[in-house]
PDB file of C-alpha atoms in Angstrom:
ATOM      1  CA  UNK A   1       0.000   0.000   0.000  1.00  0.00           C
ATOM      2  CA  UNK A   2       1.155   3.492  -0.430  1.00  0.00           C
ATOM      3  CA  UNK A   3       2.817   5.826   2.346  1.00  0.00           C
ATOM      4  CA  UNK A   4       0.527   7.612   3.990  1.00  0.00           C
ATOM      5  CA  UNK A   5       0.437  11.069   2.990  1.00  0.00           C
ATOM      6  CA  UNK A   6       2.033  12.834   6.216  1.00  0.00           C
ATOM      7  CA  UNK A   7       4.587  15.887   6.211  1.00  0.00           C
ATOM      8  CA  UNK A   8       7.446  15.315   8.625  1.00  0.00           C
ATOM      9  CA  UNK A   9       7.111  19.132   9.044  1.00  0.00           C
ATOM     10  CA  UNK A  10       4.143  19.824  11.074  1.00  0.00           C
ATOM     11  CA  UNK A  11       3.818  24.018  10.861  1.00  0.00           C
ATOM     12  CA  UNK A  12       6.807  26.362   9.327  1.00  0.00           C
ATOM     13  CA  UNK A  13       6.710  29.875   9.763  1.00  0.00           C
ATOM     14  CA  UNK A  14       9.579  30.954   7.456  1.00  0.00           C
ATOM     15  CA  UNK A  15      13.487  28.855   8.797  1.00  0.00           C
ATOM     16  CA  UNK A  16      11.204  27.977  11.933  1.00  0.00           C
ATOM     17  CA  UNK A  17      10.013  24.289  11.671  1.00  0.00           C
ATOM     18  CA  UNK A  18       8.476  21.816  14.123  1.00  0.00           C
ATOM     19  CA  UNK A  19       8.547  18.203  13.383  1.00  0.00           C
ATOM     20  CA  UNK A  20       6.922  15.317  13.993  1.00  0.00           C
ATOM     21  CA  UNK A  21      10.061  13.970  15.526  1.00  0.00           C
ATOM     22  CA  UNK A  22      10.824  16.528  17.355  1.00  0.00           C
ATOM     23  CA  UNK A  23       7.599  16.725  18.899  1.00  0.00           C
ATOM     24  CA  UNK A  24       7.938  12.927  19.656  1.00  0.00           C
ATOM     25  CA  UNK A  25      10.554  13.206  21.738  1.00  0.00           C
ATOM     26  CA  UNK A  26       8.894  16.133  23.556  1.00  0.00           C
ATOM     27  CA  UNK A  27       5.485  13.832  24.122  1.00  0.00           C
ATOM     28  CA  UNK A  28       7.963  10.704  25.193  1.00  0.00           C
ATOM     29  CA  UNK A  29      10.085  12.680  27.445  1.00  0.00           C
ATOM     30  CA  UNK A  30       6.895  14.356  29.128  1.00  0.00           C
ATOM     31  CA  UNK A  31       4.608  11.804  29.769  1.00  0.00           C
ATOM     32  CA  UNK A  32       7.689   9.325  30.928  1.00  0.00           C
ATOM     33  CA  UNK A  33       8.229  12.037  33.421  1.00  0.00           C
ATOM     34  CA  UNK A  34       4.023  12.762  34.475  1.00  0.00           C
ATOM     35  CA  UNK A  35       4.161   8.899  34.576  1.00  0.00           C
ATOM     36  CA  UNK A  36       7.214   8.102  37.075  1.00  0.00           C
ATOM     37  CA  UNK A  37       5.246  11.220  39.078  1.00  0.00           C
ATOM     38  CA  UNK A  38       2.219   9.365  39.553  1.00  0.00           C
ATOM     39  CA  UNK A  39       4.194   5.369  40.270  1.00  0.00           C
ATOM     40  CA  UNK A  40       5.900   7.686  43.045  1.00  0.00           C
ATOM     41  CA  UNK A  41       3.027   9.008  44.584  1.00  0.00           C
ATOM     42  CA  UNK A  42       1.285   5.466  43.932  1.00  0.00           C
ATOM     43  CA  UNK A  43       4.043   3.497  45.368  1.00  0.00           C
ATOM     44  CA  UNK A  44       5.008   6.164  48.213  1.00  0.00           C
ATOM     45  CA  UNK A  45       8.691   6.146  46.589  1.00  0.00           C
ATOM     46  CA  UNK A  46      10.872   8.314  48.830  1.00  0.00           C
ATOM     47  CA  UNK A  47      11.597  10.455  45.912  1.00  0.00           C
ATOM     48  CA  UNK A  48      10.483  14.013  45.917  1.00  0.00           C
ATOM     49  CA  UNK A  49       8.494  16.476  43.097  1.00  0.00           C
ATOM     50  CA  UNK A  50      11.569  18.539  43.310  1.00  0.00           C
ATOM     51  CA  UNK A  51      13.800  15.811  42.529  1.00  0.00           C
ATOM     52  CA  UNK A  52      11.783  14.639  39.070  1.00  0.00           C
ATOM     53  CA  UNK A  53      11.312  17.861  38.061  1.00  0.00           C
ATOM     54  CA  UNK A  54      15.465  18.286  38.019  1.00  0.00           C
ATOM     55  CA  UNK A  55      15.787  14.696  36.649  1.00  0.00           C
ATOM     56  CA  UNK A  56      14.043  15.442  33.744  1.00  0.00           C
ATOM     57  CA  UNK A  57      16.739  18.100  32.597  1.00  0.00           C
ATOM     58  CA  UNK A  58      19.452  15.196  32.749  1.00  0.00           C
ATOM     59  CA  UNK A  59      17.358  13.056  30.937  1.00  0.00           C
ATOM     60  CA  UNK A  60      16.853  14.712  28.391  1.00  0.00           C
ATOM     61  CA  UNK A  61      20.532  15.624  28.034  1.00  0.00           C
ATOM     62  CA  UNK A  62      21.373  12.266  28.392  1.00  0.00           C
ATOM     63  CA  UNK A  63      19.049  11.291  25.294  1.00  0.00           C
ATOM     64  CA  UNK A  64      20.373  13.930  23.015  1.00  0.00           C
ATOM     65  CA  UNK A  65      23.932  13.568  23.877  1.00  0.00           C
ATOM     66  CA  UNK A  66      23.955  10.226  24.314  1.00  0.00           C
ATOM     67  CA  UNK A  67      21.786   9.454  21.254  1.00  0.00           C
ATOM     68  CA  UNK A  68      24.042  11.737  18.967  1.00  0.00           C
ATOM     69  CA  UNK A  69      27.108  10.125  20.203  1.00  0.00           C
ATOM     70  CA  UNK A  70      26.155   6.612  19.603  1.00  0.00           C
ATOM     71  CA  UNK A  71      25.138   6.946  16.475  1.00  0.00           C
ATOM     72  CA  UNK A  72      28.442   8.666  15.390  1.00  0.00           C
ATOM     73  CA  UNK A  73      30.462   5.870  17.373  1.00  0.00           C
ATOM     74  CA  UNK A  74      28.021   2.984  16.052  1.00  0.00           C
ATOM     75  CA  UNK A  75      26.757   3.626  12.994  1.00  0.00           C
ATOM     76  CA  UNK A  76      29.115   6.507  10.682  1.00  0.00           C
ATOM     77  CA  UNK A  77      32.163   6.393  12.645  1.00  0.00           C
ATOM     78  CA  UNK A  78      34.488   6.919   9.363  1.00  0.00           C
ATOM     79  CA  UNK A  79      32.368   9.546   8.290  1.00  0.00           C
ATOM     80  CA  UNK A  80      31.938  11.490  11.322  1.00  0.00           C
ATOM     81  CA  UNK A  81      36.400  11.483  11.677  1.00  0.00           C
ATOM     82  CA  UNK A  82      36.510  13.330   8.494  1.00  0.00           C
ATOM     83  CA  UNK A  83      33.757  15.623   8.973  1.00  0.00           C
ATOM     84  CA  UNK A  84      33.596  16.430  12.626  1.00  0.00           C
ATOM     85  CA  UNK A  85      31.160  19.851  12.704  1.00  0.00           C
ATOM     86  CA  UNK A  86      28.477  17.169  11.088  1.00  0.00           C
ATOM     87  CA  UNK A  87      28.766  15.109  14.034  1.00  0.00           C
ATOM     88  CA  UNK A  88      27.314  18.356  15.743  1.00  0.00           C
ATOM     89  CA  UNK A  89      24.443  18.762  13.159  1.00  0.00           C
ATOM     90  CA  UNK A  90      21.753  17.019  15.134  1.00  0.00           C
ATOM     91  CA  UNK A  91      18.726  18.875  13.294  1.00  0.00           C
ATOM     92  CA  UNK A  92      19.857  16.815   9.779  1.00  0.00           C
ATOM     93  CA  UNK A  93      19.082  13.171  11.441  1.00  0.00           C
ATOM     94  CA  UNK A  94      21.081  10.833  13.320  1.00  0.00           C
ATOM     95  CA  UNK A  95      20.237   9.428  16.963  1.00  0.00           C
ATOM     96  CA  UNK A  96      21.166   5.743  18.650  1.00  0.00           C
ATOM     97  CA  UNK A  97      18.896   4.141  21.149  1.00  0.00           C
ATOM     98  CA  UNK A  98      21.711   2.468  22.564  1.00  0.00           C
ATOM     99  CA  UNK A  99      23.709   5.325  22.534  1.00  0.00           C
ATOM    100  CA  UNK A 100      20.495   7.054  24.012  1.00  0.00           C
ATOM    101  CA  UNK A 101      19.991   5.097  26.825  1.00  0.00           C
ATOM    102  CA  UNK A 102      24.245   4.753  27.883  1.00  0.00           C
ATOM    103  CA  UNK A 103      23.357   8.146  28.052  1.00  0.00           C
ATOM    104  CA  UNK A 104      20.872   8.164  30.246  1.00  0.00           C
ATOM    105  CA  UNK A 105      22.312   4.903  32.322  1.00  0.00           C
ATOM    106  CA  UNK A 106      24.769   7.861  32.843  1.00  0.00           C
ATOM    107  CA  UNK A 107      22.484  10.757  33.823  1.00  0.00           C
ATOM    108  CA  UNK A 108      20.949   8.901  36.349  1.00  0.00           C
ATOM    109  CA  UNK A 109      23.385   6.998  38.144  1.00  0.00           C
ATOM    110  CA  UNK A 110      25.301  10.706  38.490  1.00  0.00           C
ATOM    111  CA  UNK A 111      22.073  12.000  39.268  1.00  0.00           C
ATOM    112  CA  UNK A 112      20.799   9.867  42.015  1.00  0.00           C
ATOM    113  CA  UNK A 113      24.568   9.910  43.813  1.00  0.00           C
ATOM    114  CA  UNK A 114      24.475  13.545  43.516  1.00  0.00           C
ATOM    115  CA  UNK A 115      20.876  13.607  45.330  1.00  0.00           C
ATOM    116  CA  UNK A 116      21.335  10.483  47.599  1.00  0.00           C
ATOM    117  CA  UNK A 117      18.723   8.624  46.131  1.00  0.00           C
ATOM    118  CA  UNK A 118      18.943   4.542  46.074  1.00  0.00           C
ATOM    119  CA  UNK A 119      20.081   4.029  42.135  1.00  0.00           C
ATOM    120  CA  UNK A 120      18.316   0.787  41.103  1.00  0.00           C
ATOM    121  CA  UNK A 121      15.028   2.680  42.638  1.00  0.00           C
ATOM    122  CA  UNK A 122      15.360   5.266  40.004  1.00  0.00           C
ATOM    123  CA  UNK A 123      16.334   2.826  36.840  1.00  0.00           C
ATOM    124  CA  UNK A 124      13.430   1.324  37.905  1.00  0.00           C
ATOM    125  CA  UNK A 125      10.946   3.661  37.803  1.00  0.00           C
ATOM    126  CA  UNK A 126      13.069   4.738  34.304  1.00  0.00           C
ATOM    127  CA  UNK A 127      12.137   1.442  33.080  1.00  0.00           C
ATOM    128  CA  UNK A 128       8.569   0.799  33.607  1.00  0.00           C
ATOM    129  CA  UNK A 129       8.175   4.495  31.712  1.00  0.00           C
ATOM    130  CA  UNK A 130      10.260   3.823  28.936  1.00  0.00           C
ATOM    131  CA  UNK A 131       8.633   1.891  26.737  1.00  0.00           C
ATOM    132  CA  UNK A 132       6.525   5.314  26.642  1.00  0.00           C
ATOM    133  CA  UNK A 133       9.439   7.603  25.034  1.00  0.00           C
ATOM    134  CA  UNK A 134      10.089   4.290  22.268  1.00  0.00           C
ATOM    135  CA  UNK A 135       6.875   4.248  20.987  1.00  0.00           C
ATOM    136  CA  UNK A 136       6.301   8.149  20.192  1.00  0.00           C
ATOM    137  CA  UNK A 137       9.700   8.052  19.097  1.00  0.00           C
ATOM    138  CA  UNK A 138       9.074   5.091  16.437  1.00  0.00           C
ATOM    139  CA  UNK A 139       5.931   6.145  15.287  1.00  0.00           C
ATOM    140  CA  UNK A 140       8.061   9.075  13.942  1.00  0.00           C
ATOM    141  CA  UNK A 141      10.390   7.364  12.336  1.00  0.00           C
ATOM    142  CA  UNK A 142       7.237   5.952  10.473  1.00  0.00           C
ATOM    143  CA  UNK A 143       6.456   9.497   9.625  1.00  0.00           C
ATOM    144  CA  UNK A 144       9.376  10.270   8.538  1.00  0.00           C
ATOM    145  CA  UNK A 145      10.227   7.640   5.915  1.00  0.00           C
ATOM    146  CA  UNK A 146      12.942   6.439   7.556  1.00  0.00           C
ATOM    147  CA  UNK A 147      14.790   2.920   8.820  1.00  0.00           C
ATOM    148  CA  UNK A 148      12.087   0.973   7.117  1.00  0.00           C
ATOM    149  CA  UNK A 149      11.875  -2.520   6.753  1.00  0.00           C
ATOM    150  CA  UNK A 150      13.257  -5.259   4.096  1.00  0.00           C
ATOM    151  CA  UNK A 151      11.330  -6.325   0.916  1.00  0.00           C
ATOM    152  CA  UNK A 152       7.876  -8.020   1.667  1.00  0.00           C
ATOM    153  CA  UNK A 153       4.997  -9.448  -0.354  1.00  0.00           C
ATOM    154  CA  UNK A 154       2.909  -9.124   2.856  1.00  0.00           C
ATOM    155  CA  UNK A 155      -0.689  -7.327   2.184  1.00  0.00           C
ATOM    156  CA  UNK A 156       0.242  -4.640   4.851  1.00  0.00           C
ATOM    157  CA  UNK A 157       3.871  -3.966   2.907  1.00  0.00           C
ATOM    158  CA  UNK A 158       4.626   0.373   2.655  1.00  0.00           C
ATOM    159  CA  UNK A 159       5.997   1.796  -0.240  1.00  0.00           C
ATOM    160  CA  UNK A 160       8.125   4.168   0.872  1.00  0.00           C
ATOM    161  CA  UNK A 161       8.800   7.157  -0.231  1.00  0.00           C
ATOM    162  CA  UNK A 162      12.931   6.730  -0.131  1.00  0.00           C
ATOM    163  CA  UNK A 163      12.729   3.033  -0.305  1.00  0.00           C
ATOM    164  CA  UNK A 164      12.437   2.069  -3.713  1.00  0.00           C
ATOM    165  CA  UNK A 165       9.332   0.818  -5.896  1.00  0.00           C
ATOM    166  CA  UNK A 166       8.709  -2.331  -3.748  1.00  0.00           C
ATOM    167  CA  UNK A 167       6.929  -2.424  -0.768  1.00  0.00           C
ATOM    168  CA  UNK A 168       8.429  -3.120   2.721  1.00  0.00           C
ATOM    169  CA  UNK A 169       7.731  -4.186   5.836  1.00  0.00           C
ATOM    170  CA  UNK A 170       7.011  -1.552   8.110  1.00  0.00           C
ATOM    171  CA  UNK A 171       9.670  -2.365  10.537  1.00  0.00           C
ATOM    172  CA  UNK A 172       8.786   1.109  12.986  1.00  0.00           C
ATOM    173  CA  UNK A 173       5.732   0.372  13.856  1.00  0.00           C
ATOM    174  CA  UNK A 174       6.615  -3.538  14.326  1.00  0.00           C
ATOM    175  CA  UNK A 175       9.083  -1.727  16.752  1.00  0.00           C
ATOM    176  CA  UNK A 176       6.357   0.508  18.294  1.00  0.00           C
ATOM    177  CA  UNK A 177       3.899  -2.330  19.323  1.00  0.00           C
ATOM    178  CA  UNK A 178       7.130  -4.655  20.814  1.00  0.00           C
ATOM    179  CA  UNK A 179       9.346  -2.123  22.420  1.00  0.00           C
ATOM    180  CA  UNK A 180       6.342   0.494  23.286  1.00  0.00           C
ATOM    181  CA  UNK A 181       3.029  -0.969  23.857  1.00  0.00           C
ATOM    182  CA  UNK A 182       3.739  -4.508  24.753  1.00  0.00           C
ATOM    183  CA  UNK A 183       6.583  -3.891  27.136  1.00  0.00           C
ATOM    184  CA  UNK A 184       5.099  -1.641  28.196  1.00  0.00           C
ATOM    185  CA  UNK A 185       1.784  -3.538  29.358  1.00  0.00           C
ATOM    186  CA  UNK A 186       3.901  -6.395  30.570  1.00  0.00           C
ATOM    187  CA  UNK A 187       6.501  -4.045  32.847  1.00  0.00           C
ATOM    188  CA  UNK A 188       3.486  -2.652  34.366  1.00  0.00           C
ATOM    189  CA  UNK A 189       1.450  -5.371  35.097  1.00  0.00           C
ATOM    190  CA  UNK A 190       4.525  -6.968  37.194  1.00  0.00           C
ATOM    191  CA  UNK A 191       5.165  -3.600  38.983  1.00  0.00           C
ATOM    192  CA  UNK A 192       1.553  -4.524  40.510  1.00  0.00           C
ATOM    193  CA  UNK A 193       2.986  -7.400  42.541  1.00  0.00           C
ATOM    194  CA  UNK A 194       4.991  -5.897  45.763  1.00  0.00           C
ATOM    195  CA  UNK A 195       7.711  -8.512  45.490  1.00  0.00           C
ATOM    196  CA  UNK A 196       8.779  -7.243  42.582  1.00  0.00           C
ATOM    197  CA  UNK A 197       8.546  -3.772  43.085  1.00  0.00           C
ATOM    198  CA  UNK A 198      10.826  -4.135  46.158  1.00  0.00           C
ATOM    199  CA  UNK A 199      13.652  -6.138  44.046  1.00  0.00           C
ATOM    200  CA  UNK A 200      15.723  -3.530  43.471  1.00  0.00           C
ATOM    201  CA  UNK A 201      16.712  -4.026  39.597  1.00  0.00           C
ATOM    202  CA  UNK A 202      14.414  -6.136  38.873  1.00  0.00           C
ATOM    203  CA  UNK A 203      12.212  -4.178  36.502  1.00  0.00           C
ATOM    204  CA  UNK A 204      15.134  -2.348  35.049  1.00  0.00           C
ATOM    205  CA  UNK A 205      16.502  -6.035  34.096  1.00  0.00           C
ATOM    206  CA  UNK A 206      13.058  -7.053  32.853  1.00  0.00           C
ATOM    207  CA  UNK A 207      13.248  -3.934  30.415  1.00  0.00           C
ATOM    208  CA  UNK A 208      16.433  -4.756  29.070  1.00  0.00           C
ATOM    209  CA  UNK A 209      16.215  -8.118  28.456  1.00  0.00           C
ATOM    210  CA  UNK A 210      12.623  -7.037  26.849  1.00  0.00           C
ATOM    211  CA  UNK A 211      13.917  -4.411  24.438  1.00  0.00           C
ATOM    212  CA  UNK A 212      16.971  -6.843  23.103  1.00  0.00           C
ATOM    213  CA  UNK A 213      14.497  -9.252  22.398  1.00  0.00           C
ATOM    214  CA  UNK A 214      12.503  -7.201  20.775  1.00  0.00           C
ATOM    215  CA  UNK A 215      14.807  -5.252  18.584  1.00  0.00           C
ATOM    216  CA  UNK A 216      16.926  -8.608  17.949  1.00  0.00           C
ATOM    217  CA  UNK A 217      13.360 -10.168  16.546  1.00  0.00           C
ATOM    218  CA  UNK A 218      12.166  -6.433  14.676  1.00  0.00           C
ATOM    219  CA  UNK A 219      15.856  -6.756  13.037  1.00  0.00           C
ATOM    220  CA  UNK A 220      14.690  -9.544  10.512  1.00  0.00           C
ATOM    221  CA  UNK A 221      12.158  -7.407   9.076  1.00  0.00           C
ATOM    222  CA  UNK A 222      14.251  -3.901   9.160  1.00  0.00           C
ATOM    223  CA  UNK A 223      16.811  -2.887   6.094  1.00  0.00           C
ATOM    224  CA  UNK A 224      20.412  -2.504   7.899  1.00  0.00           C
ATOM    225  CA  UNK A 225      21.457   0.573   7.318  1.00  0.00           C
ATOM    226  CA  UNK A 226      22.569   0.699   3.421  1.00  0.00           C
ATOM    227  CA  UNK A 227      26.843   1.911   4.909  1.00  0.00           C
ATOM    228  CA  UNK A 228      26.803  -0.502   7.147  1.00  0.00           C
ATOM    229  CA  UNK A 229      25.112  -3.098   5.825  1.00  0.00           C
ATOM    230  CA  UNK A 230      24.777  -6.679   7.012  1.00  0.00           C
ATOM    231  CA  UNK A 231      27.459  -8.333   9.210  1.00  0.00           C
ATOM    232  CA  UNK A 232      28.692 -11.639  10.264  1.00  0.00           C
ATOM    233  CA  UNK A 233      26.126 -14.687   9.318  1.00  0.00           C
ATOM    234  CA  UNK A 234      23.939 -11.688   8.751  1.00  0.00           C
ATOM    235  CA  UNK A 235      22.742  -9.996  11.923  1.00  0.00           C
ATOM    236  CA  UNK A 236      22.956  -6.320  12.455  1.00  0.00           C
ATOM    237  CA  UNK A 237      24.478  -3.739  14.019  1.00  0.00           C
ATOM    238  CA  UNK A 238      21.111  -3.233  15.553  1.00  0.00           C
ATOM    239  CA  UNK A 239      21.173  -6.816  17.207  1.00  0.00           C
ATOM    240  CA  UNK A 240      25.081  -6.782  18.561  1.00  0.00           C
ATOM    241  CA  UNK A 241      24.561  -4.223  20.703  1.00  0.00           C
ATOM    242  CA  UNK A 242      21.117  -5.715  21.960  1.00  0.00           C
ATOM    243  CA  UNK A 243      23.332  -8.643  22.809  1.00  0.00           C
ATOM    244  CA  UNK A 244      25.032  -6.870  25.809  1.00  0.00           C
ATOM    245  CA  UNK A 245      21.736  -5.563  26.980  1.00  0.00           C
ATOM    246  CA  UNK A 246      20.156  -8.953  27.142  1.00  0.00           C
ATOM    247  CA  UNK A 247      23.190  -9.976  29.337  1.00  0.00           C
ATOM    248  CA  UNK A 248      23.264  -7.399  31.648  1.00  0.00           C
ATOM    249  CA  UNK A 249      18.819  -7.687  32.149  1.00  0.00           C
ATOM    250  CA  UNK A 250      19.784 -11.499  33.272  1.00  0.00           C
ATOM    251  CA  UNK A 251      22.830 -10.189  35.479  1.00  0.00           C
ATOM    252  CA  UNK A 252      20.474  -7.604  37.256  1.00  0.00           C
ATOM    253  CA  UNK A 253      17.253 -10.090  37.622  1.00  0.00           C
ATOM    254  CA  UNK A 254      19.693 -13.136  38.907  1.00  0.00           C
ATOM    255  CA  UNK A 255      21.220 -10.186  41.273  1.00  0.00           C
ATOM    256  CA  UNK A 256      17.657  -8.902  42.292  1.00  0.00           C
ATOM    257  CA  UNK A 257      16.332 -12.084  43.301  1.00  0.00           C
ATOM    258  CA  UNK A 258      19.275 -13.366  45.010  1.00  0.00           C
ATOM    259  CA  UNK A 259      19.585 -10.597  47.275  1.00  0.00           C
ATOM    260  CA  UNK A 260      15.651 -10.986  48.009  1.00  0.00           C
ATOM    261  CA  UNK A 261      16.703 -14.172  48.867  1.00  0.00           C
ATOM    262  CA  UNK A 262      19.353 -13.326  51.273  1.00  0.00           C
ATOM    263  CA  UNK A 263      17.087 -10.541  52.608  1.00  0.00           C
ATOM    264  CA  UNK A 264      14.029 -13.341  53.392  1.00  0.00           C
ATOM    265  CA  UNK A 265      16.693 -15.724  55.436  1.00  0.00           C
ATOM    266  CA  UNK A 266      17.901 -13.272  57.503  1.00  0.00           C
ATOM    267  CA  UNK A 267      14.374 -12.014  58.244  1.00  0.00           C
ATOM    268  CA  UNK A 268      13.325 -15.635  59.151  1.00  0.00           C
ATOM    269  CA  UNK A 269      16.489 -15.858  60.853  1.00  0.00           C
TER     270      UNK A 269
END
């Protein structure tokens, strides 16, 4: 079927645009942030207003920076050495998830020593909220034409506008249903049971191992990036770096339960 007709460009007034992607982020970013609010007050997290509302600035540098920086360091490396003001162009495309969220893994580990707040309670909350952020922000990449999906004969197959005369599986919003809503419903019907909510790491190991997954499985469907291309026994780039986040979910759950473990025998003790 043909792309839907959709400007990436919602209103211009003369240089001045917004986009749809732009405005994604925004909607992610803000909602992620009303949501923790509310688990907080739920949940009776010993984390203040004050506190969230200064979180959010790191978080959001820790998405841009960290986003921009990935992508350079992943994805156009040998570009990016021989034209370093580019690397600085943000507004002309360009942003990692996984170089995203190492930036926010950053931003809130320095945030939550700086503010002596318990660090796995904070990835945590993160965690069961971001699933909110991925979806907005591949539901853009939808409208914008971009990292669309491999050759399909499938009824729902997009012509894109940039991807040739054949249509393609629309690997974004694939993405959007498995890393947004799904994980989403799933993280936050197991932050309902108290056990879990008290395993420190826990949900923040659930998330990872969730998003690897899910990106590893969307990766058969989406194009690798046409420079990069496909690597060894072809996987992507996309699904190495998922590989480390799978590991380190399983780390942090074993860890989590484990030290619930320990906790229960000395209480019985």
């Amino acid at each position: 079927m043909p792309f839907p007709d959709i400007d990436p460009i919602l209103i211009q007034i003369g240089p001045f645009a917004i986009r749809w992607y732009a405005l994604a982020y925004i909607a992610g970013l803000m909602l992620g942030w009303a949501y923790i609010k509310c688990m907080c007050e739920r949940f009776k997290h010993p984390i203040t207003r004050d506190n969230l509302d200064d979180y959010l600035f790191w978080v959001v540098l820790g998405v841009v920076l960290g986003g921009r920086f990935g992508y350079v360091l992943f994805y156009n490396l040998d570009f990016y050495i021989n034209n370093l003001l580019a690397a600085f162009q943000v507004w002309k495309g360009g942003m990692s998830f996984h170089g995203g969220f190492i930036g926010v893994v950053l931003a809130t580990y320095l945030f939550a020593r700086k503010h002596k707040i318990e660090v796995m309670l904070l990835a945590d909350l993160v965690a069961i909220a971001a699933p909110i952020g991925l979806f907005f922000g591949r539901v853009a990449n939808f409208i914008n034409g971009e990292l669309y999906g491999r050759v399909t004969d499938a009824p729902w197959g997009v012509i894109f506008p940039n991807g040739g005369e054949f249509p393609r599986h629309p690997s974004q919003l694939y993405e959007a249903a498995l890393e947004g809503i799904i994980l989403f419903i799933f993280l936050n019907v197991l932050v309902r049971f108290s056990t879990i909510r008290t395993s420190r790491g826990l949900l923040t190991g659930v998330f990872l191992i969730g998003y690897g997954l899910a990106r590893t499985i969307v990766e058969l469907f989406r194009q690798p990036d046409s420079h990069i291309g496909f690597l060894t026994g072809g996987t992507t780039m996309g699904q190495w770096l998922s590989i480390p986040m799978i590991i380190i979910g399983a780390l942090l759950i074993g860890s989590a339960i484990f030290h619930k473990g320990t906790s229960n025998q000395k209480e019985v003790s």
